[in-house]
């Protein structure tokens, strides 16, 4: 195939019309995407398909073609983290832009300025997403959107495109059925959107023998996710992905109605500048019903109390983490005292190790029911909650990765610990029924504690 030429109107002193050729030979699927003129695109592709090269050259093409009276076209390549954007895209951007006439490359700011006044810069959505507020954009690439907080698009980037009627392209590989999957499904019939999926078994980009070798070494789930673009494959290192999939198969992610005869308890993960997550749940004999979920950021406690009042539930207790007992320097009050002053009934979740809380959450997930609509954002977070990866040792660490999914996962961990203090007492069963019944969550928890305490005891 021939080089992909870009004809761009560059308005400068002499008002010349120049032909600029980017030294790039696209593959057929890449060329199809370049030619597609939809305002919004989703490109789901397997590893090594060439989505980063496509994204960088598309940014350059659009930045060169744009005409604005102020010569201030603004474009961005956004990855989950700044260092990731630098590692993935910066070398490509420099390579394809360095020989274009009038180009200025700013290494320290990861920025390229073009002759027509357009500017392309790289950024990270997870470092401090709110730092992106207030910018305007003519176009943006969101790379690995599945690893970003959903609010990056809805609250920050989408508003930044409004006044310039800018465009956006999402590129990435599936990471389970989360907000990236939801976006892909929701825009299927939207005329402003184009979506494309490129599986390794169909593109013929990679050598079949290499794919077979990768499949043997990676395992079925990881291979399906990374090379066959499977939305249902388990997320690597996920704490809860498997048990949530089981809940879905067993029909426990469904419509769960609010029962007015039962109090609604709320598990909080408190944040101020960070996100704050709330799970709303009811406890009855033999089950926990998760009826609602809410998450927001950069607002005070009064905001969440107002949201809870608007729900109209009959409330029980609010379960807060240990740090809610710490007095704030500004007010001299604890957040427990502040919530009491607002008419709430806060309690503190018993102190526990994070690992024990995660195991308690796993046990609880084996029997609780979720409302499929109200809890979808929270379930997406639980699916994406995963262990931290050690790049040096090439193993998962024992500690969780702190990212956009952590707040909802921490809140659910508090819910699991609080549940042990809320479960109603049941009547003493007949002895033969007792022998045949499944163990309760409390009994499973005690068995876990016993095993953990005695696994190093040579007598056991």
Short mmCIF file of C-alpha atoms in Angstrom, two decimals:
data_model
loop_
_atom_site.label_atom_id
_atom_site.label_comp_id
_atom_site.label_asym_id
_atom_site.label_seq_id
_atom_site.Cartn_x
_atom_site.Cartn_y
_atom_site.Cartn_z
CA UNK A 1 0.00 0.00 0.00
CA UNK A 2 1.09 3.56 -0.63
CA UNK A 3 2.08 6.16 1.94
CA UNK A 4 -0.92 7.88 3.47
CA UNK A 5 -0.70 11.53 2.32
CA UNK A 6 -2.26 14.36 4.25
CA UNK A 7 -3.26 17.50 2.42
CA UNK A 8 -3.41 20.31 4.95
CA UNK A 9 -4.17 23.99 4.65
CA UNK A 10 -1.48 25.77 6.65
CA UNK A 11 -2.34 29.43 7.13
CA UNK A 12 0.73 31.54 7.83
CA UNK A 13 2.26 34.77 6.52
CA UNK A 14 2.26 33.81 2.84
CA UNK A 15 -1.02 31.89 3.05
CA UNK A 16 0.54 29.07 1.02
CA UNK A 17 -1.20 25.79 0.42
CA UNK A 18 1.18 22.95 1.23
CA UNK A 19 1.09 19.21 0.76
CA UNK A 20 2.50 17.34 3.74
CA UNK A 21 3.19 13.63 3.69
CA UNK A 22 3.40 11.67 6.94
CA UNK A 23 5.94 8.81 6.57
CA UNK A 24 3.41 6.12 7.36
CA UNK A 25 2.04 3.12 5.49
CA UNK A 26 -1.24 2.05 7.12
CA UNK A 27 -2.61 -1.45 7.11
CA UNK A 28 -5.99 -1.90 5.39
CA UNK A 29 -7.97 -1.80 8.65
CA UNK A 30 -6.09 1.29 9.80
CA UNK A 31 -6.79 2.97 6.48
CA UNK A 32 -10.50 2.20 6.83
CA UNK A 33 -10.52 3.95 10.21
CA UNK A 34 -8.63 6.97 8.86
CA UNK A 35 -11.20 7.31 6.09
CA UNK A 36 -14.19 6.98 8.40
CA UNK A 37 -15.60 10.45 9.09
CA UNK A 38 -17.77 9.73 12.14
CA UNK A 39 -17.26 12.18 15.00
CA UNK A 40 -16.80 9.48 17.63
CA UNK A 41 -15.12 6.10 17.14
CA UNK A 42 -14.37 3.04 19.24
CA UNK A 43 -11.53 0.80 18.11
CA UNK A 44 -11.32 -2.46 20.07
CA UNK A 45 -8.28 -4.34 18.85
CA UNK A 46 -5.92 -7.12 19.78
CA UNK A 47 -2.39 -6.52 21.02
CA UNK A 48 0.13 -5.45 18.38
CA UNK A 49 -2.59 -4.54 15.89
CA UNK A 50 -1.18 -1.02 15.60
CA UNK A 51 -3.76 1.09 17.44
CA UNK A 52 -1.17 3.44 18.98
CA UNK A 53 0.39 4.18 15.56
CA UNK A 54 -3.07 4.71 14.11
CA UNK A 55 -3.98 7.05 16.97
CA UNK A 56 -0.83 9.19 16.71
CA UNK A 57 -1.01 9.57 12.94
CA UNK A 58 -4.72 10.38 13.11
CA UNK A 59 -3.95 13.10 15.65
CA UNK A 60 -1.33 14.55 13.33
CA UNK A 61 -3.62 14.39 10.31
CA UNK A 62 -6.51 16.10 12.09
CA UNK A 63 -4.22 18.69 13.70
CA UNK A 64 -2.72 19.59 10.30
CA UNK A 65 -6.07 19.79 8.55
CA UNK A 66 -7.87 21.95 11.07
CA UNK A 67 -8.54 25.59 10.28
CA UNK A 68 -9.27 28.00 13.10
CA UNK A 69 -9.21 31.77 13.01
CA UNK A 70 -7.00 31.89 16.08
CA UNK A 71 -4.65 29.10 14.92
CA UNK A 72 -5.07 27.33 18.25
CA UNK A 73 -6.18 23.79 17.49
CA UNK A 74 -5.81 21.66 20.62
CA UNK A 75 -5.46 17.90 20.57
CA UNK A 76 -4.62 15.31 23.21
CA UNK A 77 -3.51 11.71 23.55
CA UNK A 78 -4.84 10.53 26.92
CA UNK A 79 -3.69 7.31 28.59
CA UNK A 80 -4.60 6.03 32.07
CA UNK A 81 -1.35 7.51 33.44
CA UNK A 82 1.10 10.17 32.26
CA UNK A 83 4.07 7.80 32.32
CA UNK A 84 2.05 5.31 30.28
CA UNK A 85 1.24 7.92 27.64
CA UNK A 86 4.94 8.79 27.44
CA UNK A 87 6.00 5.16 27.17
CA UNK A 88 3.40 4.18 24.56
CA UNK A 89 2.93 7.21 22.32
CA UNK A 90 5.71 9.78 22.68
CA UNK A 91 8.33 8.07 20.49
CA UNK A 92 5.73 7.52 17.77
CA UNK A 93 4.61 11.16 17.89
CA UNK A 94 8.19 12.45 17.66
CA UNK A 95 9.04 10.06 14.83
CA UNK A 96 6.11 11.04 12.64
CA UNK A 97 6.21 14.77 13.45
CA UNK A 98 9.92 15.61 13.58
CA UNK A 99 10.40 16.13 9.83
CA UNK A 100 7.20 18.07 9.24
CA UNK A 101 7.98 21.71 8.36
CA UNK A 102 7.76 24.18 11.23
CA UNK A 103 7.33 21.52 13.94
CA UNK A 104 8.53 22.28 17.48
CA UNK A 105 8.98 19.42 19.92
CA UNK A 106 8.82 20.08 23.67
CA UNK A 107 10.23 17.00 25.44
CA UNK A 108 9.66 18.25 29.00
CA UNK A 109 5.94 18.88 28.42
CA UNK A 110 5.35 15.96 26.00
CA UNK A 111 4.01 18.47 23.50
CA UNK A 112 4.32 19.01 19.75
CA UNK A 113 3.50 22.38 18.15
CA UNK A 114 2.73 22.44 14.43
CA UNK A 115 3.20 25.18 11.85
CA UNK A 116 -0.51 26.04 11.67
CA UNK A 117 -0.70 26.71 15.42
CA UNK A 118 -2.15 23.32 16.37
CA UNK A 119 -0.79 21.66 19.47
CA UNK A 120 -0.74 17.98 20.44
CA UNK A 121 0.10 16.93 23.96
CA UNK A 122 0.13 13.74 25.98
CA UNK A 123 -1.57 13.32 29.34
CA UNK A 124 -2.70 10.87 32.02
CA UNK A 125 -6.30 10.53 33.17
CA UNK A 126 -5.53 8.70 36.40
CA UNK A 127 -2.80 10.95 37.86
CA UNK A 128 -5.20 13.81 38.62
CA UNK A 129 -8.25 13.77 36.34
CA UNK A 130 -9.63 17.00 37.77
CA UNK A 131 -6.52 18.83 36.57
CA UNK A 132 -7.93 18.37 33.06
CA UNK A 133 -11.03 20.42 33.86
CA UNK A 134 -11.36 23.75 32.09
CA UNK A 135 -9.45 22.79 28.94
CA UNK A 136 -10.91 22.86 25.44
CA UNK A 137 -10.19 20.25 22.81
CA UNK A 138 -10.67 19.83 19.08
CA UNK A 139 -9.89 16.13 19.26
CA UNK A 140 -8.76 13.48 21.74
CA UNK A 141 -7.58 9.88 21.79
CA UNK A 142 -8.54 7.90 24.91
CA UNK A 143 -6.19 4.92 25.09
CA UNK A 144 -7.20 1.96 27.31
CA UNK A 145 -10.39 3.64 28.48
CA UNK A 146 -11.20 0.51 30.49
CA UNK A 147 -8.40 1.47 32.91
CA UNK A 148 -9.76 5.01 33.42
CA UNK A 149 -12.51 6.20 35.69
CA UNK A 150 -15.84 6.41 33.80
CA UNK A 151 -16.21 10.03 34.87
CA UNK A 152 -13.14 11.05 32.82
CA UNK A 153 -15.28 10.90 29.69
CA UNK A 154 -18.66 12.01 31.00
CA UNK A 155 -17.54 14.78 33.37
CA UNK A 156 -14.27 16.07 31.91
CA UNK A 157 -13.47 15.19 28.29
CA UNK A 158 -16.95 15.28 26.75
CA UNK A 159 -17.64 18.82 28.05
CA UNK A 160 -14.21 19.91 26.75
CA UNK A 161 -15.31 19.04 23.20
CA UNK A 162 -18.57 20.98 23.19
CA UNK A 163 -17.67 24.52 22.10
CA UNK A 164 -15.30 23.34 19.33
CA UNK A 165 -17.52 20.39 18.34
CA UNK A 166 -14.47 18.21 18.82
CA UNK A 167 -14.06 14.52 18.09
CA UNK A 168 -12.97 11.55 20.21
CA UNK A 169 -11.55 8.10 19.49
CA UNK A 170 -11.47 5.32 22.09
CA UNK A 171 -8.83 2.65 21.53
CA UNK A 172 -8.04 -0.31 23.71
CA UNK A 173 -8.40 -3.96 24.61
CA UNK A 174 -11.32 -5.35 26.67
CA UNK A 175 -10.94 -5.60 30.44
CA UNK A 176 -14.15 -7.40 31.31
CA UNK A 177 -17.70 -6.08 31.13
CA UNK A 178 -17.06 -2.63 32.57
CA UNK A 179 -17.79 0.93 31.42
CA UNK A 180 -15.78 0.45 28.19
CA UNK A 181 -18.01 -2.51 27.33
CA UNK A 182 -21.10 -0.53 28.30
CA UNK A 183 -20.08 2.35 26.01
CA UNK A 184 -19.40 -0.07 23.16
CA UNK A 185 -22.86 -1.60 23.57
CA UNK A 186 -24.76 1.67 24.08
CA UNK A 187 -23.54 3.35 20.87
CA UNK A 188 -24.33 0.42 18.57
CA UNK A 189 -27.21 2.29 16.91
CA UNK A 190 -25.97 5.86 17.36
CA UNK A 191 -25.40 7.60 14.01
CA UNK A 192 -22.62 9.80 15.43
CA UNK A 193 -20.54 6.78 16.43
CA UNK A 194 -18.50 4.20 14.57
CA UNK A 195 -17.25 1.09 16.34
CA UNK A 196 -14.88 -1.57 15.11
CA UNK A 197 -13.41 -4.75 16.59
CA UNK A 198 -10.24 -6.41 15.32
CA UNK A 199 -9.52 -9.95 16.55
CA UNK A 200 -6.17 -11.61 15.97
CA UNK A 201 -7.85 -14.62 14.37
CA UNK A 202 -9.37 -12.32 11.73
CA UNK A 203 -6.84 -9.56 10.98
CA UNK A 204 -3.92 -11.75 9.81
CA UNK A 205 -1.53 -9.20 11.30
CA UNK A 206 0.32 -11.64 13.56
CA UNK A 207 1.97 -14.93 12.69
CA UNK A 208 -0.32 -17.90 13.53
CA UNK A 209 2.54 -19.84 15.12
CA UNK A 210 3.28 -16.89 17.44
CA UNK A 211 -0.38 -16.77 18.41
CA UNK A 212 -0.40 -20.48 19.24
CA UNK A 213 2.70 -20.08 21.37
CA UNK A 214 1.19 -17.08 23.16
CA UNK A 215 -2.00 -19.03 23.85
CA UNK A 216 -0.06 -21.88 25.47
CA UNK A 217 1.96 -19.55 27.69
CA UNK A 218 -0.74 -17.03 28.62
CA UNK A 219 -3.66 -19.31 29.41
CA UNK A 220 -7.13 -19.32 27.87
CA UNK A 221 -8.71 -16.32 29.63
CA UNK A 222 -5.82 -13.93 29.17
CA UNK A 223 -5.35 -14.94 25.54
CA UNK A 224 -9.04 -14.44 24.76
CA UNK A 225 -8.96 -11.00 26.34
CA UNK A 226 -5.73 -9.76 24.80
CA UNK A 227 -5.93 -11.31 21.32
CA UNK A 228 -9.57 -12.22 20.68
CA UNK A 229 -11.11 -9.09 22.28
CA UNK A 230 -13.33 -11.06 24.65
CA UNK A 231 -15.44 -8.96 27.02
CA UNK A 232 -16.24 -11.97 29.21
CA UNK A 233 -12.73 -13.27 29.91
CA UNK A 234 -11.64 -12.84 33.53
CA UNK A 235 -9.56 -9.73 34.25
CA UNK A 236 -5.98 -10.66 35.10
CA UNK A 237 -5.40 -10.29 38.83
CA UNK A 238 -9.05 -9.48 39.59
CA UNK A 239 -10.13 -10.17 43.17
CA UNK A 240 -13.83 -10.49 42.51
CA UNK A 241 -14.29 -11.02 38.76
CA UNK A 242 -14.93 -14.77 39.03
CA UNK A 243 -17.47 -14.62 41.85
CA UNK A 244 -19.35 -11.76 40.16
CA UNK A 245 -19.51 -13.82 36.96
CA UNK A 246 -20.94 -16.66 39.07
CA UNK A 247 -23.54 -14.31 40.54
CA UNK A 248 -24.58 -13.28 37.04
CA UNK A 249 -24.86 -16.90 35.87
CA UNK A 250 -26.93 -17.79 38.94
CA UNK A 251 -29.35 -14.91 38.34
CA UNK A 252 -28.32 -12.92 41.41
CA UNK A 253 -27.63 -9.78 39.36
CA UNK A 254 -31.22 -8.89 38.59
CA UNK A 255 -33.97 -6.48 39.62
CA UNK A 256 -33.87 -6.16 43.42
CA UNK A 257 -36.74 -4.08 44.75
CA UNK A 258 -36.53 -1.97 47.89
CA UNK A 259 -38.41 -3.73 50.71
CA UNK A 260 -40.12 -1.12 52.88
CA UNK A 261 -40.27 -3.58 55.79
CA UNK A 262 -36.47 -3.70 56.08
CA UNK A 263 -34.04 -0.90 57.00
CA UNK A 264 -31.47 0.19 54.44
CA UNK A 265 -27.90 0.22 55.72
CA UNK A 266 -25.18 2.18 53.95
CA UNK A 267 -21.47 1.30 53.68
CA UNK A 268 -19.27 4.34 53.05
CA UNK A 269 -15.80 4.80 51.66
CA UNK A 270 -15.13 8.37 52.73
CA UNK A 271 -13.22 10.81 50.57
CA UNK A 272 -13.01 14.57 50.29
CA UNK A 273 -10.96 15.51 47.23
CA UNK A 274 -11.13 11.87 46.18
CA UNK A 275 -14.20 9.84 45.25
CA UNK A 276 -16.66 8.68 47.90
CA UNK A 277 -18.62 5.48 47.32
CA UNK A 278 -21.83 4.29 48.99
CA UNK A 279 -23.44 0.85 48.85
CA UNK A 280 -27.10 0.64 49.98
CA UNK A 281 -28.08 -2.79 51.30
CA UNK A 282 -30.78 -4.67 53.20
CA UNK A 283 -30.29 -7.79 55.30
CA UNK A 284 -32.91 -10.48 55.68
CA UNK A 285 -32.86 -14.14 56.63
CA UNK A 286 -30.27 -15.93 54.53
CA UNK A 287 -29.39 -13.14 52.11
CA UNK A 288 -28.02 -9.66 51.58
CA UNK A 289 -29.78 -7.46 49.02
CA UNK A 290 -27.70 -4.70 47.42
CA UNK A 291 -30.34 -2.31 46.15
CA UNK A 292 -28.37 0.80 45.19
CA UNK A 293 -24.97 2.40 44.66
CA UNK A 294 -23.74 5.98 44.48
CA UNK A 295 -20.32 7.56 43.88
CA UNK A 296 -19.21 11.16 43.54
CA UNK A 297 -16.16 13.31 44.25
CA UNK A 298 -15.06 16.75 45.41
CA UNK A 299 -18.15 17.39 47.53
CA UNK A 300 -18.80 17.47 51.27
CA UNK A 301 -20.76 15.06 53.46
CA UNK A 302 -23.88 17.19 53.16
CA UNK A 303 -24.09 16.27 49.47
CA UNK A 304 -24.25 12.55 50.22
CA UNK A 305 -26.77 13.03 53.02
CA UNK A 306 -28.98 14.98 50.63
CA UNK A 307 -28.70 12.23 48.01
CA UNK A 308 -29.69 9.65 50.62
CA UNK A 309 -32.70 11.69 51.70
CA UNK A 310 -33.82 12.00 48.08
CA UNK A 311 -33.77 8.19 47.77
CA UNK A 312 -36.58 8.04 50.33
CA UNK A 313 -35.44 4.83 52.02
CA UNK A 314 -36.05 3.88 55.64
CA UNK A 315 -32.48 3.88 56.90
CA UNK A 316 -30.68 1.76 59.45
CA UNK A 317 -26.99 2.37 60.14
CA UNK A 318 -24.19 4.07 58.24
CA UNK A 319 -20.99 2.02 58.34
CA UNK A 320 -17.83 4.10 58.16
CA UNK A 321 -14.10 3.22 58.01
CA UNK A 322 -11.79 3.68 60.99
CA UNK A 323 -10.40 7.01 59.80
CA UNK A 324 -13.83 8.60 60.23
CA UNK A 325 -12.91 8.92 63.93
CA UNK A 326 -10.00 11.26 63.16
CA UNK A 327 -10.62 14.92 63.98
CA UNK A 328 -10.27 17.25 61.02
CA UNK A 329 -7.96 20.21 61.51
CA UNK A 330 -10.34 22.67 59.90
CA UNK A 331 -13.42 21.91 62.02
CA UNK A 332 -12.03 20.10 65.05
CA UNK A 333 -14.77 17.51 64.57
CA UNK A 334 -14.73 13.96 63.35
CA UNK A 335 -16.81 12.95 60.35
CA UNK A 336 -18.75 10.67 62.70
CA UNK A 337 -19.77 13.75 64.71
CA UNK A 338 -20.59 15.66 61.53
CA UNK A 339 -22.92 12.89 60.32
CA UNK A 340 -24.60 12.64 63.72
CA UNK A 341 -25.26 16.37 63.48
CA UNK A 342 -26.98 15.73 60.14
CA UNK A 343 -29.30 13.15 61.66
CA UNK A 344 -27.45 10.03 60.56
CA UNK A 345 -26.63 6.97 62.69
CA UNK A 346 -22.98 6.21 61.94
CA UNK A 347 -21.08 3.19 63.19
CA UNK A 348 -17.43 2.31 62.73
CA UNK A 349 -16.48 -0.86 60.84
CA UNK A 350 -14.37 -3.10 63.11
CA UNK A 351 -10.65 -2.87 62.51
CA UNK A 352 -9.37 -5.53 60.11
CA UNK A 353 -6.56 -6.35 57.72
CA UNK A 354 -7.24 -5.53 54.08
CA UNK A 355 -6.63 -9.16 53.07
CA UNK A 356 -9.18 -10.38 55.63
CA UNK A 357 -11.69 -7.82 54.39
CA UNK A 358 -11.20 -8.95 50.79
CA UNK A 359 -11.82 -12.57 51.81
CA UNK A 360 -14.94 -11.51 53.70
CA UNK A 361 -16.13 -9.73 50.56
CA UNK A 362 -15.48 -12.84 48.46
CA UNK A 363 -17.58 -14.93 50.83
CA UNK A 364 -20.40 -12.41 50.82
CA UNK A 365 -20.41 -12.20 47.03
CA UNK A 366 -21.26 -15.90 46.90
CA UNK A 367 -24.77 -15.27 48.20
CA UNK A 368 -25.83 -11.62 47.89
CA UNK A 369 -28.14 -10.17 45.23
CA UNK A 370 -27.48 -6.95 43.28
CA UNK A 371 -29.89 -4.68 41.50
CA UNK A 372 -28.60 -4.85 37.93
CA UNK A 373 -29.40 -1.23 37.03
CA UNK A 374 -28.71 0.77 40.18
CA UNK A 375 -25.56 -1.20 41.02
CA UNK A 376 -24.01 -1.43 37.57
CA UNK A 377 -21.31 1.25 38.17
CA UNK A 378 -20.34 -0.39 41.45
CA UNK A 379 -20.26 -3.86 39.90
CA UNK A 380 -17.99 -2.55 37.15
CA UNK A 381 -15.63 -1.31 39.85
CA UNK A 382 -15.67 -4.65 41.67
CA UNK A 383 -14.88 -6.49 38.44
CA UNK A 384 -11.92 -4.17 37.82
CA UNK A 385 -10.51 -4.28 41.36
CA UNK A 386 -7.24 -6.14 41.05
CA UNK A 387 -3.88 -6.87 42.57
CA UNK A 388 -0.91 -4.65 41.85
CA UNK A 389 1.54 -5.94 39.26
CA UNK A 390 5.30 -5.97 39.95
CA UNK A 391 7.04 -5.19 36.64
CA UNK A 392 10.45 -6.19 38.00
CA UNK A 393 9.57 -9.58 39.51
CA UNK A 394 6.80 -10.22 36.94
CA UNK A 395 4.35 -11.33 39.62
CA UNK A 396 1.30 -9.86 41.34
CA UNK A 397 1.92 -8.19 44.66
CA UNK A 398 -0.23 -9.00 47.69
CA UNK A 399 -1.53 -5.43 47.79
CA UNK A 400 -4.47 -4.08 45.72
CA UNK A 401 -3.87 -1.66 42.87
CA UNK A 402 -5.15 1.80 43.82
CA UNK A 403 -7.10 3.16 40.88
CA UNK A 404 -10.58 4.38 39.97
CA UNK A 405 -12.13 1.08 41.09
CA UNK A 406 -10.65 1.15 44.61
CA UNK A 407 -13.28 3.35 46.28
CA UNK A 408 -16.26 1.15 45.48
CA UNK A 409 -14.22 -1.96 46.34
CA UNK A 410 -13.16 -0.52 49.71
CA UNK A 411 -16.74 0.42 50.46
CA UNK A 412 -17.91 -3.12 49.67
CA UNK A 413 -15.18 -4.51 51.91
CA UNK A 414 -16.61 -2.41 54.76
CA UNK A 415 -20.06 -3.75 53.90
CA UNK A 416 -18.80 -7.33 54.17
CA UNK A 417 -17.27 -6.70 57.60
CA UNK A 418 -20.37 -4.80 58.80
CA UNK A 419 -22.63 -7.65 57.68
CA UNK A 420 -21.37 -9.85 60.49
CA UNK A 421 -22.88 -7.40 62.96
CA UNK A 422 -26.22 -7.14 61.15
CA UNK A 423 -27.29 -10.67 60.27
CA UNK A 424 -30.62 -11.47 61.96
CA UNK A 425 -30.85 -14.37 64.37
CA UNK A 426 -32.62 -17.44 63.04
CA UNK A 427 -34.61 -20.14 64.80
CA UNK A 428 -32.69 -23.25 65.88
CA UNK A 429 -33.22 -25.76 63.04
CA UNK A 430 -34.13 -29.40 63.39
CA UNK A 431 -30.98 -31.56 63.84
CA UNK A 432 -31.31 -33.47 60.52
CA UNK A 433 -31.88 -30.23 58.62
CA UNK A 434 -28.80 -28.85 60.36
CA UNK A 435 -26.75 -31.79 59.05
CA UNK A 436 -27.89 -31.28 55.45
CA UNK A 437 -27.88 -27.51 55.09
CA UNK A 438 -25.15 -25.41 53.46
CA UNK A 439 -22.85 -23.50 55.86
CA UNK A 440 -23.81 -19.88 56.52
CA UNK A 441 -21.53 -16.96 55.65
CA UNK A 442 -20.58 -16.60 59.32
CA UNK A 443 -19.62 -20.27 59.46
CA UNK A 444 -17.60 -19.94 56.25
CA UNK A 445 -15.84 -16.95 57.76
CA UNK A 446 -15.00 -18.92 60.93
CA UNK A 447 -13.66 -21.78 58.81
CA UNK A 448 -11.48 -19.31 56.90
CA UNK A 449 -10.15 -17.84 60.18
CA UNK A 450 -9.44 -21.33 61.52
CA UNK A 451 -7.56 -22.34 58.36
CA UNK A 452 -5.56 -19.10 58.33
CA UNK A 453 -4.60 -19.47 61.98
CA UNK A 454 -3.54 -23.12 61.69
CA UNK A 455 -1.95 -23.41 58.27
CA UNK A 456 1.54 -23.13 59.82
CA UNK A 457 0.77 -25.44 62.79
CA UNK A 458 2.51 -28.83 62.23
CA UNK A 459 -0.10 -30.55 64.44
CA UNK A 460 -2.97 -29.66 62.05
#
